[in-house]
Amino acid sequence: MSPLAAAVAGWSPVPVTDTAVVAPGPAAAFAALLDRPADAPAEGDPLPLGWHWFTFVERPATADLGEDGHPRDGHFLPPLPHRRRMIAGGRFEVAAPLVMGSTVERTSSLARCEVKAGRSGEMLLVTVRSEFRSAGLLLLTEEQDVVYRSQPGGSSPAPAGAGVPGVDGGASVDLVPDEALLFRFSALTYNAHRIHYDARYATGVEGHPGLVVHGPLLALLLLEVPRRAMSEGSAPDRSLTSFAHRLARPVYAGAAVRATGRADGERWSLSAGAVGGPASITGTATLGPLAS
């Protein structure tokens, strides 16, 4: 048995359920971060897909954080030594929108825990599946893939996967994730992982060449391409019904990032990365009618 497999042998966390109110503040904060404050939804409006990440936020005590800024322990955090964490991708299936002002229940469970061989050694892929309901109605199903490694301080991490060519032409959204923007996104998501704001830690301990742009921020940037296209009237009677994304390599602070997308009927092909460089994240989204 490999060291990673031995570390998680018998690890089987039970499902957990929590509730939250979809409040206006976090959505308004993210709209402002994107320099589009007018996009903030009002009471009773549907929440843009992915923006529920600002509603369901883990809030560990400061004393419970590890040296990397992440919690030392957590319900779905695998018991690995020298644990390093990177978002690898995820999927959404939408039945109905989350609505501003509503109370939503989330039930999360471990869907997969699998040791894989990477170019720099073994890694553990953990998939957490969450179902979101309001008044008993299933609204959204999400799966999030996270890669963990046992990585001593100072060693260089490997990218999460092979490069994928970008999507040429079509619609696009640009963003410059500088230090201030990364700090604001970390604050909005209550994410204390030091690779996003502590350059000395990111370079000296985890081996990155600079501050790392959050994976969820890149995923949300992909979603902005079809969302803005729909808001400008290209599909007024349609909503996003599914979304899947995969991160191939990190993006670092200071480089302008461009998300592009091309629609083929009701299916969008999406890609984002540093301008002039290879794609760092790719995804697909589909449009269709939703339950109101």
XYZ file of C-alpha atoms in Angstrom:
292
model
C 0.000 0.000 0.000
C 1.342 3.439 -0.931
C 2.024 6.050 1.773
C -0.939 8.200 0.679
C -3.273 5.204 0.543
C -2.109 4.115 3.998
C -2.715 7.614 5.396
C -6.369 7.626 4.334
C -7.150 3.945 4.918
C -10.417 3.803 6.846
C -11.101 7.519 6.393
C -14.838 7.758 5.663
C -16.435 11.016 6.845
C -20.212 10.937 7.178
C -22.420 13.443 5.288
C -23.020 16.828 6.892
C -25.864 19.312 6.460
C -25.851 23.052 7.086
C -28.086 25.985 6.182
C -27.516 29.574 5.128
C -29.501 32.585 3.971
C -28.599 33.932 0.534
C -27.834 37.475 1.694
C -27.187 40.449 -0.622
C -23.852 41.553 0.853
C -21.537 38.847 -0.545
C -23.047 39.020 -4.040
C -22.728 42.811 -4.069
C -19.117 42.480 -2.906
C -18.227 40.125 -5.756
C -19.992 42.280 -8.349
C -17.912 45.218 -7.103
C -14.731 43.122 -7.254
C -15.458 42.588 -10.966
C -16.080 46.353 -11.408
C -19.726 45.614 -12.245
C -21.678 46.743 -9.157
C -24.867 47.029 -11.208
C -24.803 43.226 -11.670
C -25.516 42.621 -7.978
C -28.848 40.754 -7.693
C -31.637 42.241 -5.606
C -33.962 40.547 -3.132
C -35.935 37.828 -4.937
C -33.586 37.704 -7.937
C -31.852 34.483 -8.961
C -28.268 34.187 -7.791
C -25.754 33.828 -10.651
C -24.387 30.313 -10.928
C -21.333 29.798 -8.741
C -21.994 32.788 -6.519
C -23.310 30.492 -3.774
C -19.623 30.014 -2.881
C -19.893 33.355 -1.066
C -22.898 32.167 0.965
C -21.625 28.784 2.160
C -18.285 29.755 3.707
C -16.305 27.800 6.278
C -15.250 29.983 9.244
C -12.646 28.161 11.361
C -11.185 29.818 14.431
C -7.737 31.357 13.990
C -6.317 28.867 16.495
C -7.486 26.022 14.246
C -5.453 27.105 11.198
C -2.299 25.314 10.096
C 0.950 26.960 9.001
C -0.344 27.175 5.416
C -3.433 29.132 6.473
C -5.816 26.223 5.858
C -7.581 24.513 8.767
C -5.434 21.828 10.362
C -8.466 19.570 10.576
C -11.764 19.539 8.740
C -14.586 17.148 8.034
C -13.545 16.514 4.414
C -9.808 17.207 4.803
C -7.858 13.935 4.429
C -5.427 13.020 7.240
C -2.226 13.466 5.201
C 1.178 14.574 6.524
C 2.531 17.833 5.020
C -0.820 18.308 3.289
C -0.887 20.678 0.287
C -4.166 21.491 -1.423
C -5.065 22.592 -4.955
C -8.492 22.874 -6.586
C -8.619 20.547 -9.616
C -12.097 21.185 -11.028
C -15.755 20.497 -10.519
C -19.242 20.190 -11.944
C -22.669 21.797 -11.441
C -26.118 20.508 -12.382
C -28.882 23.078 -11.944
C -32.582 22.309 -11.460
C -33.695 25.734 -10.218
C -31.850 28.892 -9.169
C -30.899 29.869 -5.650
C -32.849 33.035 -4.877
C -31.660 36.101 -3.015
C -33.171 36.193 0.468
C -34.050 32.492 0.584
C -32.873 29.922 3.130
C -30.916 27.084 1.521
C -29.889 23.744 2.988
C -26.667 22.083 1.823
C -25.895 18.396 2.342
C -22.319 17.376 1.539
C -20.783 13.910 1.329
C -17.557 12.264 0.230
C -18.062 11.024 -3.326
C -14.532 9.823 -4.094
C -11.116 9.427 -2.480
C -8.577 8.026 -4.914
C -4.768 7.886 -5.077
C -3.395 8.809 -8.495
C 0.090 8.893 -9.980
C 1.249 12.305 -11.221
C 4.378 13.497 -12.957
C 5.920 14.458 -9.613
C 4.631 11.507 -7.624
C 1.445 10.406 -5.935
C -1.515 12.658 -5.296
C -4.862 12.118 -3.618
C -7.994 13.171 -5.488
C -10.922 13.941 -3.187
C -14.372 14.710 -4.598
C -17.054 16.219 -2.358
C -20.648 16.172 -3.602
C -23.114 18.778 -2.305
C -26.852 19.075 -2.842
C -28.604 22.405 -2.244
C -32.309 22.534 -1.395
C -34.841 25.183 -0.467
C -38.221 24.241 1.019
C -37.417 20.637 0.106
C -36.807 21.389 -3.584
C -33.466 20.313 -5.060
C -31.894 23.385 -6.659
C -28.283 22.560 -7.392
C -25.927 19.592 -7.308
C -22.209 20.334 -7.147
C -19.122 18.144 -7.184
C -15.752 19.693 -6.302
C -12.460 17.923 -7.041
C -9.462 18.751 -4.842
C -5.939 17.371 -5.225
C -3.835 16.826 -2.114
C -0.141 16.008 -1.890
C 2.262 15.233 0.924
C 4.750 17.968 0.092
C 7.520 19.043 2.475
C 8.264 22.750 2.655
C 10.286 24.232 -0.182
C 9.593 21.585 -2.828
C 8.058 22.692 -6.093
C 4.480 21.611 -6.844
C 3.502 20.088 -10.162
C 0.674 21.508 -12.254
C -2.686 19.840 -11.787
C -2.771 18.402 -15.309
C -1.698 18.716 -18.905
C -2.210 21.917 -20.841
C -5.334 22.344 -22.928
C -5.549 24.679 -25.936
C -7.590 27.822 -25.502
C -10.821 28.746 -27.243
C -10.159 31.242 -30.028
C -12.589 34.012 -30.871
C -16.086 34.357 -29.480
C -16.940 36.325 -26.354
C -14.341 37.218 -23.758
C -13.924 38.680 -20.265
C -10.651 40.179 -19.006
C -9.371 40.549 -15.450
C -6.037 41.561 -13.894
C -5.713 39.579 -10.631
C -3.255 41.775 -8.747
C -2.419 41.453 -5.063
C -5.312 43.675 -3.968
C -7.877 41.693 -5.954
C -6.590 38.371 -4.596
C -6.732 39.782 -1.071
C -10.336 40.877 -1.582
C -11.360 37.475 -2.973
C -9.648 35.708 -0.060
C -11.569 37.952 2.335
C -14.861 37.368 0.533
C -14.458 33.581 0.730
C -12.803 33.611 4.185
C -9.898 31.731 2.617
C -6.688 32.073 4.617
C -4.530 29.876 2.348
C -1.264 31.810 2.273
C -0.403 31.030 -1.374
C -2.928 33.733 -2.333
C -1.564 36.648 -0.273
C 1.791 35.773 1.318
C 4.429 35.905 -1.437
C 7.255 34.777 0.841
C 5.300 31.684 1.878
C 4.055 30.931 -1.661
C 7.557 31.031 -3.144
C 9.710 29.836 -0.254
C 7.536 27.066 1.214
C 5.193 25.810 -1.501
C 7.594 26.514 -4.370
C 5.400 28.719 -6.560
C 6.937 31.533 -8.632
C 4.437 34.029 -7.221
C 1.032 34.475 -5.606
C -1.500 31.953 -6.903
C -4.842 33.065 -8.343
C -7.714 31.208 -6.666
C -9.124 28.316 -8.688
C -12.736 29.264 -7.848
C -12.073 32.809 -9.096
C -10.938 31.398 -12.459
C -14.032 29.182 -12.607
C -16.270 32.175 -11.895
C -14.471 34.110 -14.625
C -15.380 31.343 -17.093
C -19.018 31.603 -15.999
C -18.976 35.351 -16.578
C -18.638 34.790 -20.352
C -22.049 33.134 -20.953
C -23.680 35.056 -18.084
C -22.805 38.423 -19.613
C -23.779 37.219 -23.072
C -27.209 36.231 -21.755
C -27.627 39.483 -19.825
C -26.928 41.404 -23.024
C -29.834 39.683 -24.720
C -28.332 36.777 -26.632
C -30.511 34.212 -24.796
C -33.113 36.065 -22.704
C -35.258 32.985 -22.011
C -32.386 30.689 -21.060
C -30.325 30.062 -17.916
C -27.187 28.098 -17.181
C -28.231 24.509 -16.442
C -24.830 22.832 -16.104
C -21.168 23.713 -15.832
C -17.996 21.629 -15.637
C -14.438 22.877 -15.346
C -10.914 21.525 -14.989
C -7.768 23.344 -13.913
C -4.623 22.438 -15.828
C -2.027 24.776 -14.295
C -1.875 27.686 -11.850
C -2.190 31.345 -12.801
C -0.037 33.832 -10.924
C -0.775 37.370 -9.749
C 0.025 40.299 -11.992
C -0.613 38.662 -15.362
C -3.765 39.770 -17.200
C -6.213 36.866 -17.497
C -8.662 36.450 -20.365
C -11.657 34.110 -20.330
C -13.068 33.263 -23.745
C -16.063 31.294 -24.895
C -17.775 30.160 -28.035
C -21.388 29.021 -28.229
C -22.501 26.082 -30.352
C -26.251 26.125 -29.985
C -26.902 25.902 -26.252
C -23.442 24.602 -25.352
C -20.557 26.917 -24.503
C -16.882 25.926 -24.717
C -14.858 28.029 -22.281
C -11.188 28.633 -21.551
C -9.101 31.055 -19.487
C -5.455 31.750 -18.830
C -2.823 34.459 -18.806
C -3.058 36.564 -21.974
C -0.611 35.167 -24.517
C -0.083 31.949 -22.581
C -1.652 28.480 -22.579
C -5.036 27.774 -21.058
C -5.023 27.302 -17.293
C -8.667 26.301 -16.933
C -11.211 24.950 -19.407
C -14.890 24.293 -19.079
C -18.227 23.691 -20.718
C -21.612 25.182 -19.883
C -25.080 24.420 -21.201
C -28.157 26.630 -21.407
C -31.791 25.717 -20.990
C -34.982 26.494 -19.084
C -35.039 26.197 -15.299
C -37.847 25.713 -12.810
C -38.856 29.082 -11.395
